[in-house]
mmCIF file of C-alpha atoms and ligand atoms in Angstrom:
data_model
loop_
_atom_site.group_PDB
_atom_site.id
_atom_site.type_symbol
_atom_site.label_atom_id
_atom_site.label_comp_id
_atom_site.label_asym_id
_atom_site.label_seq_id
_atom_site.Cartn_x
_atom_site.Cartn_y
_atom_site.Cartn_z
ATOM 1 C CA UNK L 212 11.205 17.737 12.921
ATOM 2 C CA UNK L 213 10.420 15.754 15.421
ATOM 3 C CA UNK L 214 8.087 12.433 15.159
ATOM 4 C CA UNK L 215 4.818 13.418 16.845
ATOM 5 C CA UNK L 216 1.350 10.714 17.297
ATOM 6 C CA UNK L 217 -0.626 13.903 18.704
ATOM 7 C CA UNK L 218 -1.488 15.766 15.593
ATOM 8 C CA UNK L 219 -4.673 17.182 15.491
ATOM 9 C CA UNK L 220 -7.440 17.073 12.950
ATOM 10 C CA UNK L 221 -7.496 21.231 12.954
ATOM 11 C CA UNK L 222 -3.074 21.187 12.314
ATOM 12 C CA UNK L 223 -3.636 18.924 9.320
ATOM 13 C CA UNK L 224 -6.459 20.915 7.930
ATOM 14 C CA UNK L 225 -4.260 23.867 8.143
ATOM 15 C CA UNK L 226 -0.927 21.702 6.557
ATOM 16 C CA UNK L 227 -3.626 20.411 4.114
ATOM 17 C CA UNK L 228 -5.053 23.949 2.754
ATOM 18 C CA UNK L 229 -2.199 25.821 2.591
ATOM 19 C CA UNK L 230 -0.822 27.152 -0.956
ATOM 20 C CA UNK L 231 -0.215 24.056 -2.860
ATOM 21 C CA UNK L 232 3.392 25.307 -3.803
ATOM 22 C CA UNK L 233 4.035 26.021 0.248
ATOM 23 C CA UNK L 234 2.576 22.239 1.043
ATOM 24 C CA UNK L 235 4.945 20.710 -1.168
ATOM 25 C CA UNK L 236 7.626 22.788 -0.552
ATOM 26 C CA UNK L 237 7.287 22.215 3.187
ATOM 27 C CA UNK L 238 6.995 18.365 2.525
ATOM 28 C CA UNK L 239 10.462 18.268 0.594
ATOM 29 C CA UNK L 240 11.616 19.958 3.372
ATOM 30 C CA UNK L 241 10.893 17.049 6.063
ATOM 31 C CA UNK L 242 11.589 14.430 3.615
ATOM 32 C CA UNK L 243 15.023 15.652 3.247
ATOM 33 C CA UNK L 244 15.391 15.520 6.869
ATOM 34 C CA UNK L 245 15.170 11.711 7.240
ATOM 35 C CA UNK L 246 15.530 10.388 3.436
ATOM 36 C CA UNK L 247 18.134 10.469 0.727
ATOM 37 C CA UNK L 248 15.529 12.284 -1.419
ATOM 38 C CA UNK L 249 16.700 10.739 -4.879
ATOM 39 C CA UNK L 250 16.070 7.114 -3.336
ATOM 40 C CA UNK L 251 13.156 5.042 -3.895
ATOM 41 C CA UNK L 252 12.212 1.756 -2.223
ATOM 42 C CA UNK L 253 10.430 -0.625 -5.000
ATOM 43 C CA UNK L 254 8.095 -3.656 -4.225
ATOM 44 C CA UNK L 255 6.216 -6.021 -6.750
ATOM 45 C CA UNK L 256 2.897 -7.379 -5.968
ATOM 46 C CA UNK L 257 1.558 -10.554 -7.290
ATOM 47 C CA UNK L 258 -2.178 -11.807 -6.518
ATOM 48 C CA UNK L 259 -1.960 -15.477 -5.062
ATOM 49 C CA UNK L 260 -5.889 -15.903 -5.135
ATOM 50 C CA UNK L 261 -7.966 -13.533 -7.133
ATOM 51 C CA UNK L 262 -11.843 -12.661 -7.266
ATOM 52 C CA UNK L 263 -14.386 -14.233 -5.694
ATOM 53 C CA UNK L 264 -13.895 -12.091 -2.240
ATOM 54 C CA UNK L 265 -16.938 -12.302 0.048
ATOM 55 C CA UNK L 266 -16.547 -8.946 1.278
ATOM 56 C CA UNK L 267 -18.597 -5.537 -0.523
ATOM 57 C CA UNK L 268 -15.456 -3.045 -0.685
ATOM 58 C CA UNK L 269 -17.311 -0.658 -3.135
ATOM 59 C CA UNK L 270 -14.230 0.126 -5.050
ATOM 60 C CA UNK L 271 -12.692 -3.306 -5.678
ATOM 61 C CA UNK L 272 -12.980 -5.416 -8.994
ATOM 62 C CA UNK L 273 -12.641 -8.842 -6.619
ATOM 63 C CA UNK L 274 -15.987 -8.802 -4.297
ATOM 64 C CA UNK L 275 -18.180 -11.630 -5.341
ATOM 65 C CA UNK L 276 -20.922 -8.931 -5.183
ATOM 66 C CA UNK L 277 -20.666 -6.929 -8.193
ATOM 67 C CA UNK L 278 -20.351 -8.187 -11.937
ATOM 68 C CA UNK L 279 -16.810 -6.755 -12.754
ATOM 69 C CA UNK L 280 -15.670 -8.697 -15.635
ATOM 70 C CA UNK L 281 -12.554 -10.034 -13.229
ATOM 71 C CA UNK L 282 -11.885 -14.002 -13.802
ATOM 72 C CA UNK L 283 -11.499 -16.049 -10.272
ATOM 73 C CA UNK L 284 -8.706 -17.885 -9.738
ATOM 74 C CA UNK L 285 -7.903 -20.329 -7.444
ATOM 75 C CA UNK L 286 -5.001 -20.307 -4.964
ATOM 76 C CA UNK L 287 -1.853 -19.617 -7.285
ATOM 77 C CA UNK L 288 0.856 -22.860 -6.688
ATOM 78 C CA UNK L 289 3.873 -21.811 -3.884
ATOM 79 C CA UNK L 290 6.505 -22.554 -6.961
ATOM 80 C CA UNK L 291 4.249 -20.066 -9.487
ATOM 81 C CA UNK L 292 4.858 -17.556 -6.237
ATOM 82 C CA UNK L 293 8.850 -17.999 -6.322
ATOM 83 C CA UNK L 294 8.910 -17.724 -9.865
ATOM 84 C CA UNK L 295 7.332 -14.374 -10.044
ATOM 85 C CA UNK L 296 9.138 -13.240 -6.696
ATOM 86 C CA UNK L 297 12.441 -14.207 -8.805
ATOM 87 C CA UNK L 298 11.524 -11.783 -11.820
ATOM 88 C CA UNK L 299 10.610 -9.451 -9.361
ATOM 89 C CA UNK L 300 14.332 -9.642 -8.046
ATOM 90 C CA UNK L 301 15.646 -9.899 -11.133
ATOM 91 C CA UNK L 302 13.926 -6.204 -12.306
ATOM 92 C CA UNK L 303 14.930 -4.741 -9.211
ATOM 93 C CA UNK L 304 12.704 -4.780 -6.277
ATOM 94 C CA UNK L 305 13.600 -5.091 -3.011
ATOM 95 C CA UNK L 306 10.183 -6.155 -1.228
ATOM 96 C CA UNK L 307 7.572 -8.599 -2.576
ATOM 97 C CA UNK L 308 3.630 -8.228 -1.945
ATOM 98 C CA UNK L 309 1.345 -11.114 -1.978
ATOM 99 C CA UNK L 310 -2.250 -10.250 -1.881
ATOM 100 C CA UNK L 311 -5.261 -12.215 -1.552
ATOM 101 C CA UNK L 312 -8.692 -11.854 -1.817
ATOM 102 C CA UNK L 313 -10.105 -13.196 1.639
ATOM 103 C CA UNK L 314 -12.081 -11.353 4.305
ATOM 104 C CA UNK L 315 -9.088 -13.413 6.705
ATOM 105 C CA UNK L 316 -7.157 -16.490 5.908
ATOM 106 C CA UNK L 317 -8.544 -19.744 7.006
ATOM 107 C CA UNK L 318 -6.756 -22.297 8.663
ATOM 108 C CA UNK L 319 -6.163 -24.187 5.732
ATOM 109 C CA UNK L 320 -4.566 -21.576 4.364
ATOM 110 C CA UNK L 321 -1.810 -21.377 6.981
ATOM 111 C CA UNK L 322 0.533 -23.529 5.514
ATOM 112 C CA UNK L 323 0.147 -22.239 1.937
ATOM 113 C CA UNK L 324 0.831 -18.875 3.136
ATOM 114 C CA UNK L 325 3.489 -19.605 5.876
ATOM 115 C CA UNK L 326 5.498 -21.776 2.974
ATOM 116 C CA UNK L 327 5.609 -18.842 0.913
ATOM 117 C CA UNK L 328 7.360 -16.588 3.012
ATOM 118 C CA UNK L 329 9.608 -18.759 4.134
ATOM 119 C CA UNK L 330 10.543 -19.190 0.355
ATOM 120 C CA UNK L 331 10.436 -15.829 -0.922
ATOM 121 C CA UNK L 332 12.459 -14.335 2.004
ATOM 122 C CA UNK L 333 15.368 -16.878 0.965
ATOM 123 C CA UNK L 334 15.698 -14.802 -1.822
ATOM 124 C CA UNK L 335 16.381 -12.231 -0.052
ATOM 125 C CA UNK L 336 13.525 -9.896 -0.679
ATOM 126 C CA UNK L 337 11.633 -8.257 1.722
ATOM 127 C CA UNK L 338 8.550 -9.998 2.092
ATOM 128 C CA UNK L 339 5.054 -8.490 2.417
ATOM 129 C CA UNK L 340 0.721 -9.884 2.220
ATOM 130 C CA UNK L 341 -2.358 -8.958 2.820
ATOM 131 C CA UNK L 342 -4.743 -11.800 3.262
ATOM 132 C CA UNK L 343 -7.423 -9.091 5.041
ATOM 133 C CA UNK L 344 -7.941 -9.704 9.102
ATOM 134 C CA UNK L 345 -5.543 -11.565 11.312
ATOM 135 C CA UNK L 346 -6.096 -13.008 14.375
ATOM 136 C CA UNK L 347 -3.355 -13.265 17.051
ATOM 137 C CA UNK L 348 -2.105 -16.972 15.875
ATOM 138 C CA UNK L 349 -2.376 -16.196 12.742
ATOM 139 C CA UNK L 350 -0.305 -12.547 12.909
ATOM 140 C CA UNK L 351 2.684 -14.522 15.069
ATOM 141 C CA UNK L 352 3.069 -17.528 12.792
ATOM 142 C CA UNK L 353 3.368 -15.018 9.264
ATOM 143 C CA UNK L 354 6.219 -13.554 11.876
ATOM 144 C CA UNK L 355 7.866 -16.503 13.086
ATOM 145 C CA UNK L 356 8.016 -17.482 8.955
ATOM 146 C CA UNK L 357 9.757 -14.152 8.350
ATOM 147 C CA UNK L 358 7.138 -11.767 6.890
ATOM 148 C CA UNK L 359 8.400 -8.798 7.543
ATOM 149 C CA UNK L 360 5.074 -6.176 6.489
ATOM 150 C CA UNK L 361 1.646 -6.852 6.810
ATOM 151 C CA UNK L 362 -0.306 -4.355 4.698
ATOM 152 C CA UNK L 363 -4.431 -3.762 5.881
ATOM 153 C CA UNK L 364 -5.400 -0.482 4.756
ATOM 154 C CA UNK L 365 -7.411 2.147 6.700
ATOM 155 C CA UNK L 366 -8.881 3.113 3.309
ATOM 156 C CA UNK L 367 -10.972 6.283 4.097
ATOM 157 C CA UNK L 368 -11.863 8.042 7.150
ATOM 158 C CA UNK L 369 -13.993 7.011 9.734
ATOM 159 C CA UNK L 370 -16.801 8.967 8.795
ATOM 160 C CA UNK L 371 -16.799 8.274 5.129
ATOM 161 C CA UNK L 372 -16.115 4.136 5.776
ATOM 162 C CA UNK L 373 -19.413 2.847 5.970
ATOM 163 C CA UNK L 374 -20.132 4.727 2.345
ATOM 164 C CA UNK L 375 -17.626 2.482 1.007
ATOM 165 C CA UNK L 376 -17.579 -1.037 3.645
ATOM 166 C CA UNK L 377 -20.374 -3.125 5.488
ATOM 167 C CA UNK L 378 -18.786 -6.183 5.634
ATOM 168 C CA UNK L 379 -16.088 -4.852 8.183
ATOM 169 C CA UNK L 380 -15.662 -2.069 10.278
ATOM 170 C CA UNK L 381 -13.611 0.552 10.694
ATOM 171 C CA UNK L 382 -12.379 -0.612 14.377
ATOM 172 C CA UNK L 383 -12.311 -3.818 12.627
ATOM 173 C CA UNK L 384 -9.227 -2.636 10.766
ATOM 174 C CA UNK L 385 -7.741 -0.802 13.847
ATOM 175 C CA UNK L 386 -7.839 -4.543 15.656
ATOM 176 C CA UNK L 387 -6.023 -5.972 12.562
ATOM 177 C CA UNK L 388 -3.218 -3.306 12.673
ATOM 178 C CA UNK L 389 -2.846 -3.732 16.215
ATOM 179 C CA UNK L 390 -2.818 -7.612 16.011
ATOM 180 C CA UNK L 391 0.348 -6.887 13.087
ATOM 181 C CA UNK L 392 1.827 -4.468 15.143
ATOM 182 C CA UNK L 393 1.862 -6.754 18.571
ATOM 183 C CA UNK L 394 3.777 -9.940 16.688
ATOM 184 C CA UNK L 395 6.275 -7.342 15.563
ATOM 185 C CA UNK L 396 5.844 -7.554 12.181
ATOM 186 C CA UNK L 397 6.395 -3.759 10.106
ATOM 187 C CA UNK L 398 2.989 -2.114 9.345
ATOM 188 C CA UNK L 399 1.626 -1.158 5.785
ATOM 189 C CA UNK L 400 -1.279 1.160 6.001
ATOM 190 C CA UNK L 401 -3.122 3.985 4.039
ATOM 191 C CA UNK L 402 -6.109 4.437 2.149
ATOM 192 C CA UNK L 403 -7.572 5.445 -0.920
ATOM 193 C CA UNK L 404 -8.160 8.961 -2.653
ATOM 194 C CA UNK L 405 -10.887 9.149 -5.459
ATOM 195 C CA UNK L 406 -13.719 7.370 -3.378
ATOM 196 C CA UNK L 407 -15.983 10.129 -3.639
ATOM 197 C CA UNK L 408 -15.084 11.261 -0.350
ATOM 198 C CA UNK L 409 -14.543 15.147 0.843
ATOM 199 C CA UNK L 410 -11.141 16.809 1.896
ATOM 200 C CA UNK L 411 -12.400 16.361 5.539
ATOM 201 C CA UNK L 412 -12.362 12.705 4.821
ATOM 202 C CA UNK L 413 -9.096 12.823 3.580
ATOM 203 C CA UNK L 414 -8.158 14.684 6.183
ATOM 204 C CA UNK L 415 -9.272 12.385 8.866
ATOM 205 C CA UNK L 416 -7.789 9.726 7.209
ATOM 206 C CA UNK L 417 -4.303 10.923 7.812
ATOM 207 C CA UNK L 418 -5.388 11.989 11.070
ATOM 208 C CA UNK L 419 -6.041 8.334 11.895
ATOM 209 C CA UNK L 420 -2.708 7.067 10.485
ATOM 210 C CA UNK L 421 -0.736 9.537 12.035
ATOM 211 C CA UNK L 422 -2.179 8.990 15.409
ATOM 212 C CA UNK L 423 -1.727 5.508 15.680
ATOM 213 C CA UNK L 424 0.804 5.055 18.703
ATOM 214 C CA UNK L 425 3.730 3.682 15.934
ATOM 215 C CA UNK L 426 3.262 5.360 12.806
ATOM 216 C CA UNK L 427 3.153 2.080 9.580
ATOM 217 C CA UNK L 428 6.142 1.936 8.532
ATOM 218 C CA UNK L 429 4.594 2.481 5.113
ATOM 219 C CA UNK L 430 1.854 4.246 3.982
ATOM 220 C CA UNK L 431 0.054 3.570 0.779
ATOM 221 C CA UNK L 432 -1.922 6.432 -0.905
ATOM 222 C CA UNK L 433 -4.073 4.895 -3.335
ATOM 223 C CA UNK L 434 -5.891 6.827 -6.040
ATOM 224 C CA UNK L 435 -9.236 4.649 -6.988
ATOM 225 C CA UNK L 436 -8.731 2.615 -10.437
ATOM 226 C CA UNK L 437 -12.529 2.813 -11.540
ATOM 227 C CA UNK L 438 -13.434 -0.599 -12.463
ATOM 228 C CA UNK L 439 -16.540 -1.367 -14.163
ATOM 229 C CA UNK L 440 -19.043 -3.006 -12.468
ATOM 230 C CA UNK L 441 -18.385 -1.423 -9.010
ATOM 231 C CA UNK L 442 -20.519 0.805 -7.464
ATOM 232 C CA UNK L 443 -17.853 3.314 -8.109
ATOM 233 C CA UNK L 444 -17.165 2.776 -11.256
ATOM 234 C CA UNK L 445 -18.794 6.022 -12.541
ATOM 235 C CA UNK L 446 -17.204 8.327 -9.362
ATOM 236 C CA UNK L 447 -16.269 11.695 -10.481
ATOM 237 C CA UNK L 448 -12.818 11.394 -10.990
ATOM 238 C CA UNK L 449 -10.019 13.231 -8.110
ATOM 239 C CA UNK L 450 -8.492 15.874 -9.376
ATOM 240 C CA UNK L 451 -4.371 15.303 -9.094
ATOM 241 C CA UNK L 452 -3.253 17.896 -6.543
ATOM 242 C CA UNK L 453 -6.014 16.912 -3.974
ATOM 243 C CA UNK L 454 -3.740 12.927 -4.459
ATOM 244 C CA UNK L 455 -0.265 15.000 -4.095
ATOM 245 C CA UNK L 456 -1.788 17.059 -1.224
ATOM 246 C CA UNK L 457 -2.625 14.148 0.259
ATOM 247 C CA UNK L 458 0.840 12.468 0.077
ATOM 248 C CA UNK L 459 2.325 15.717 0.845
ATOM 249 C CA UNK L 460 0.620 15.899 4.655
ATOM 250 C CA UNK L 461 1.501 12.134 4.784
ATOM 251 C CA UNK L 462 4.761 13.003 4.866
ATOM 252 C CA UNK L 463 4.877 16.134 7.051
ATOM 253 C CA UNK L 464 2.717 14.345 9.584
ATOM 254 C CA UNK L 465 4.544 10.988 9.469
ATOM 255 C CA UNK L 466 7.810 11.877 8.410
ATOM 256 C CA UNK L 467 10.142 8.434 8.911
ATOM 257 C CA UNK L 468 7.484 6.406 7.027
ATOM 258 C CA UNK L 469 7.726 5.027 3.310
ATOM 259 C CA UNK L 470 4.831 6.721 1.492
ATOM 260 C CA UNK L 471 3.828 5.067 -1.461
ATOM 261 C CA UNK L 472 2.410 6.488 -4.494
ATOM 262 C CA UNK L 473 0.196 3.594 -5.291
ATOM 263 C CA UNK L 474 -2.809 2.351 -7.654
ATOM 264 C CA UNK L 475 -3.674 4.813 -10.131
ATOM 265 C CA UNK L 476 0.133 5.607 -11.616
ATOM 266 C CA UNK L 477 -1.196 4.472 -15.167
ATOM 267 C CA UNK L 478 -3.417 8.275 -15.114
ATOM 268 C CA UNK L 479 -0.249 10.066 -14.166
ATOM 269 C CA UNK L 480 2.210 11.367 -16.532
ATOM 270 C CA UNK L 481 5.690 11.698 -15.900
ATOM 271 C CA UNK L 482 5.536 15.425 -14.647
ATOM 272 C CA UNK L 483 2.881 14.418 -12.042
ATOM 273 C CA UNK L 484 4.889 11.637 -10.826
ATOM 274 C CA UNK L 485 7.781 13.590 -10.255
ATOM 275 C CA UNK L 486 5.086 15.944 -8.420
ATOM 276 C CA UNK L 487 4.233 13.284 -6.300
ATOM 277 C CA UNK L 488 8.238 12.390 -5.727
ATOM 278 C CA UNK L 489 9.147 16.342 -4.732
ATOM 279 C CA UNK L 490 6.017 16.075 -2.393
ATOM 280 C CA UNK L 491 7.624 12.959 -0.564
ATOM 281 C CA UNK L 492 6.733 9.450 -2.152
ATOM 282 C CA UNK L 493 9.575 7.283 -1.598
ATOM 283 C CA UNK L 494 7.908 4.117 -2.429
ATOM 284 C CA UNK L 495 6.391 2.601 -5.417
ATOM 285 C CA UNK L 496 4.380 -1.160 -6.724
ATOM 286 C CA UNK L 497 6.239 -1.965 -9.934
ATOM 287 C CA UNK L 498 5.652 -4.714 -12.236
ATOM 288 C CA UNK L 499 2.959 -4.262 -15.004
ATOM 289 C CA UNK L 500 0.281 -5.230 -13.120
ATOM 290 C CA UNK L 501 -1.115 -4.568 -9.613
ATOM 291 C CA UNK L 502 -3.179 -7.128 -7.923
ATOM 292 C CA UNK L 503 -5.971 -7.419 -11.030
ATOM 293 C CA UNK L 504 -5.427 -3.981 -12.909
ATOM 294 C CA UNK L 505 -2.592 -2.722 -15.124
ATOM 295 C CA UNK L 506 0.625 -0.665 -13.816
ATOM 296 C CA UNK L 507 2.691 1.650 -15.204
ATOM 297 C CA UNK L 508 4.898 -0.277 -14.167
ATOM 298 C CA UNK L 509 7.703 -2.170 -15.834
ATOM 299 C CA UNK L 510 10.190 -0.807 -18.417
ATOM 300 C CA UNK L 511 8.485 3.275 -17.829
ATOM 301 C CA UNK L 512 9.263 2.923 -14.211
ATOM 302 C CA UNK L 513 13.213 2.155 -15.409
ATOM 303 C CA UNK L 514 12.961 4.745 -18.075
ATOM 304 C CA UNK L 515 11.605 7.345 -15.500
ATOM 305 C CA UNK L 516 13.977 7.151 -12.527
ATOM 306 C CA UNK L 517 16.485 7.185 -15.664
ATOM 307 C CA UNK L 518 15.203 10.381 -16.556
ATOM 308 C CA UNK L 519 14.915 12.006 -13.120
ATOM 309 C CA UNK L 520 17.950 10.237 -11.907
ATOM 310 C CA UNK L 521 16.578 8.389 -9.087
ATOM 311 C CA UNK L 522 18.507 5.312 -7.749
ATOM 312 C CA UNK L 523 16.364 2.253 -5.984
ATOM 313 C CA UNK L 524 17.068 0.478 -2.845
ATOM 314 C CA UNK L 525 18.654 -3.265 -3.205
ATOM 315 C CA UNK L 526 17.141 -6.218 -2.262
ATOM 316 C CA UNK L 527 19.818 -7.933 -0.021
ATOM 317 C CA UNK L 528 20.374 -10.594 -2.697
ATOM 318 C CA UNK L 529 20.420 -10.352 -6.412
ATOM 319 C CA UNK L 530 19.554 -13.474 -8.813
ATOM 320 C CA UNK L 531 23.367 -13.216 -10.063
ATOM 321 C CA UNK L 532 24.369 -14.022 -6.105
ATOM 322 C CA UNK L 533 21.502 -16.727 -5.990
ATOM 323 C CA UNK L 534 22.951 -18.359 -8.759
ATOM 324 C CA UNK L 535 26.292 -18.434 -7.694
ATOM 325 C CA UNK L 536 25.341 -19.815 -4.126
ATOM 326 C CA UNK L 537 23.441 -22.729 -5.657
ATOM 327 C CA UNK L 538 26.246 -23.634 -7.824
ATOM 328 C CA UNK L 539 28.524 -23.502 -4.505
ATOM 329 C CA UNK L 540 26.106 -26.029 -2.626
HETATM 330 N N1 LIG G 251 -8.402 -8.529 0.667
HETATM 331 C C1 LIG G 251 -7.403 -7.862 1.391
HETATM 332 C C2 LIG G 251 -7.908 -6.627 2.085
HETATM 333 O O1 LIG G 251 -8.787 -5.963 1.571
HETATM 334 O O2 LIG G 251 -7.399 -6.331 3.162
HETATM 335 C C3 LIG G 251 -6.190 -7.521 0.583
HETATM 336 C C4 LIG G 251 -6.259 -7.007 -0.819
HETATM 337 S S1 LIG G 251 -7.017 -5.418 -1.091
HETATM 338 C C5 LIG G 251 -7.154 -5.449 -2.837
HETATM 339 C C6 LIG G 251 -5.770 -4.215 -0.676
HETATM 340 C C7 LIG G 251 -6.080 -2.753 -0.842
HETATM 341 O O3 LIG G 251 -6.007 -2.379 -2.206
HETATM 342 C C8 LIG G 251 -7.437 -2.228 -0.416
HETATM 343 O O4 LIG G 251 -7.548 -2.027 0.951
HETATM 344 C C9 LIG G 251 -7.517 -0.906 -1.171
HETATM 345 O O5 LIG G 251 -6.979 0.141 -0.381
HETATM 346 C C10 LIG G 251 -6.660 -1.146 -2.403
HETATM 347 N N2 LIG G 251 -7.499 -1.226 -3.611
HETATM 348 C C11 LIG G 251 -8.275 -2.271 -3.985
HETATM 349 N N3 LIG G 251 -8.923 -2.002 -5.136
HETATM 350 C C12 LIG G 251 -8.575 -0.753 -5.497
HETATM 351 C C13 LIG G 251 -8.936 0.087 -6.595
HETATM 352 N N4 LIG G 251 -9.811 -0.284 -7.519
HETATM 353 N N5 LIG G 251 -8.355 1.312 -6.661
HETATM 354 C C14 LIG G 251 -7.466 1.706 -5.724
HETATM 355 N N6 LIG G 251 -7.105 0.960 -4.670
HETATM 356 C C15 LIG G 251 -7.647 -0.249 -4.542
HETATM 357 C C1 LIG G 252 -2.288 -1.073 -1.558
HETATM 358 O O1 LIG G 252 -2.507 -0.133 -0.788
HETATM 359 N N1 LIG G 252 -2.471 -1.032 -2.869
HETATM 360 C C2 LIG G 252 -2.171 -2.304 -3.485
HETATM 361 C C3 LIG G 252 -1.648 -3.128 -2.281
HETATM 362 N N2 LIG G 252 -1.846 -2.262 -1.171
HETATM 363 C C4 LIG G 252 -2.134 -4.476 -2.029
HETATM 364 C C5 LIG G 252 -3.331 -2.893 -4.213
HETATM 365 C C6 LIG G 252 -3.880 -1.970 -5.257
HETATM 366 C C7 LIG G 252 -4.955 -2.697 -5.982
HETATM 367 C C8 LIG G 252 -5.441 -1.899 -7.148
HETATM 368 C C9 LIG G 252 -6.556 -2.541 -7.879
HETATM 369 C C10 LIG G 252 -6.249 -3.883 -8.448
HETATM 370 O O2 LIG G 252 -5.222 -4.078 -9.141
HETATM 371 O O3 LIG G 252 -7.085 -4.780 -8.243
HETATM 372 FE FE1 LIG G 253 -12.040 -8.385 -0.740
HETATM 373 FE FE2 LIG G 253 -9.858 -6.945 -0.207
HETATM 374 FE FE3 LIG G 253 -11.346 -6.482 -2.425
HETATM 375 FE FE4 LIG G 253 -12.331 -5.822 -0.051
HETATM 376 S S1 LIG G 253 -10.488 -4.961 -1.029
HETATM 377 S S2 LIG G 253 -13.431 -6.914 -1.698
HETATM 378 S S3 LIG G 253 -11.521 -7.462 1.212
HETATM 379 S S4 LIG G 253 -10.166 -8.296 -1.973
#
């Protein structure tokens, strides 16, 4: 199958509706094509500066605009950062997430940020953030460090956005990815399922993604975590298959990309996870926590790709080797 940016909203309808059984079948299919299919990739995210986000993202727990019960935190120190990114090594992933709660990093953030990639890539992790919108400086100096993803989500389509964001729009977002794209960093992009939102929404959701002129590299599919407080908080919850259909057409439609099966593991059980893996999720957040919810992370994620025999990719360094070099120097 070859990699196509020209899909049209009326071809992923159609891959979207078909017989569940036939969708996921199909999406094995491609996934087989350009992935070992017992292989996942792992990251770990860690918040470096939680709460108190300007912006009105109805869904999230850190907007300073709604009364979730989330405590603010300032920034987290750089050596706090290594330390987690080390355990994160250590329990086997091979790509690190920093996340913070900013509509954009300010200039006096720069060197914070900058100093932590430098740092966590010399462990040999992959590195990723998302500090919101970039501007050109910004995008080439994360680069030059060595960040090698920047994730800025789509979220929902553009129809459904302003139901969900008025602090930022939609091109808004398109401008960031761009911005990511043009320094030459690797792109991290999806959206969330659960919102409220129709299939047509999650339709044109993909449609978006898989139309950009370079697919993201990977491709988050969030289900919501309801967090009280939000404006969402009481959303009639997604039914499961509509989140695996979802990740299923992801992975027809952009076939080289990582997708992730992202927030909302802690509501799936083991079968549904494996679901989600025969429908084409390659990638996964570990670690018992996400940014400010729990994971299902941890010691089930070891006992599950146990059971299902599922290996993980390796970082390019393990703490045994870092260890052994610092003993040598
Ligand atoms: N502040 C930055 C931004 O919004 O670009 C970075 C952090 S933000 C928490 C990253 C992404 O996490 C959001 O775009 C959204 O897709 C996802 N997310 C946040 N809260 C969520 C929730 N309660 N349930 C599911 N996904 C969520
Ligand atoms: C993404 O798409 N999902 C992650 C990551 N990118 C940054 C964040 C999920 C956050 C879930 C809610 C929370 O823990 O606050
Ligand atoms: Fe802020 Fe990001 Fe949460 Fe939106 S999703 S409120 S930008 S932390």
């Amino acid at each position: 199958m070859q990699v196509r940016n020209d899909w049209t909203r009326e071809q992923i309808q159609a891959l979207y509706e078909q017989p569940f059984l036939n969708l996921v079948f199909e999406a094995q299919r491609v996934h087989r094509e350009y992935f070992d299919a017992n292989t996942i990739q792992v990251s770990t995210l860690l918040s470096i500066k939680t709460g108190k986000c300007p912006e009105d993202c109805k869904y999230c727990s850190q907007s300073v605009r709604y009364s979730s019960k989330l405590e603010a935190e300032k920034r987290i120190a750089v050596e706090k950062v290594i330390q987690e990114a080390k355990q994160a090594l250590a329990a086997g992933s091979s790509r690190f997430c920093m996340g913070a709660a900013w509509r954009n990093p300010h200039e006096r953030d720069m060197p914070y940020v900058l100093e932590m990639v430098k740092e966590v890539k010399a462990l040999g992790l992959e590195t990723c953030m998302t500090l919101g919108m970039l501007n050109q400086s910004q995008a080439l100096r994360l680069k030059d460090a060595g960040l090698d993803y920047y994730n800025h989500n789509l979220d929902t389509s553009r129809e459904y956005y302003s139901h969900i964001i008025s602090t930022r729009s939609f091109d808004d977002r398109l401008d960031t990815l761009d911005t990511v794209r043009a320094a030459g960093m690797k792109v991290c992009s999806g959206g969330i399922v659960g919102l409220g939102e129709n299939r047509k929404d999650r339709i044109g959701l993909l449609h978006e993604l898989s139309t950009l002129a370079v697919h993201p590299e990977s491709v988050p599919i969030n289900m919501l975590v309801p967090i009280e407080g939000t404006p969402l908080a009481d959303v009639e919850k997604l039914d499961v298959t509509e989140w695996i259909r979802t990740i299923a057409v992801a992975r027809i439609i952009m076939p080289k990309s990582y997708i992730r099966l992202s927030a909302g593991r802690e509501a799936l059980s083991d079968s549904d996870q494996a679901l989600a893996f025969l429908a084409g999720a390659n990638s996964l957040f570990s670690g018992e926590k996400l940014l400010t919810t729990p994971n299902a992370g941890g010691d089930k994620d070891q006992i599950l790709f146990a059971k299902l025999g599922l290996k993980t990719e390796k970082a390019k360094a393990t703490v045994a080797e870092l260890a052994v070099d610092a003993m040598a120097s």
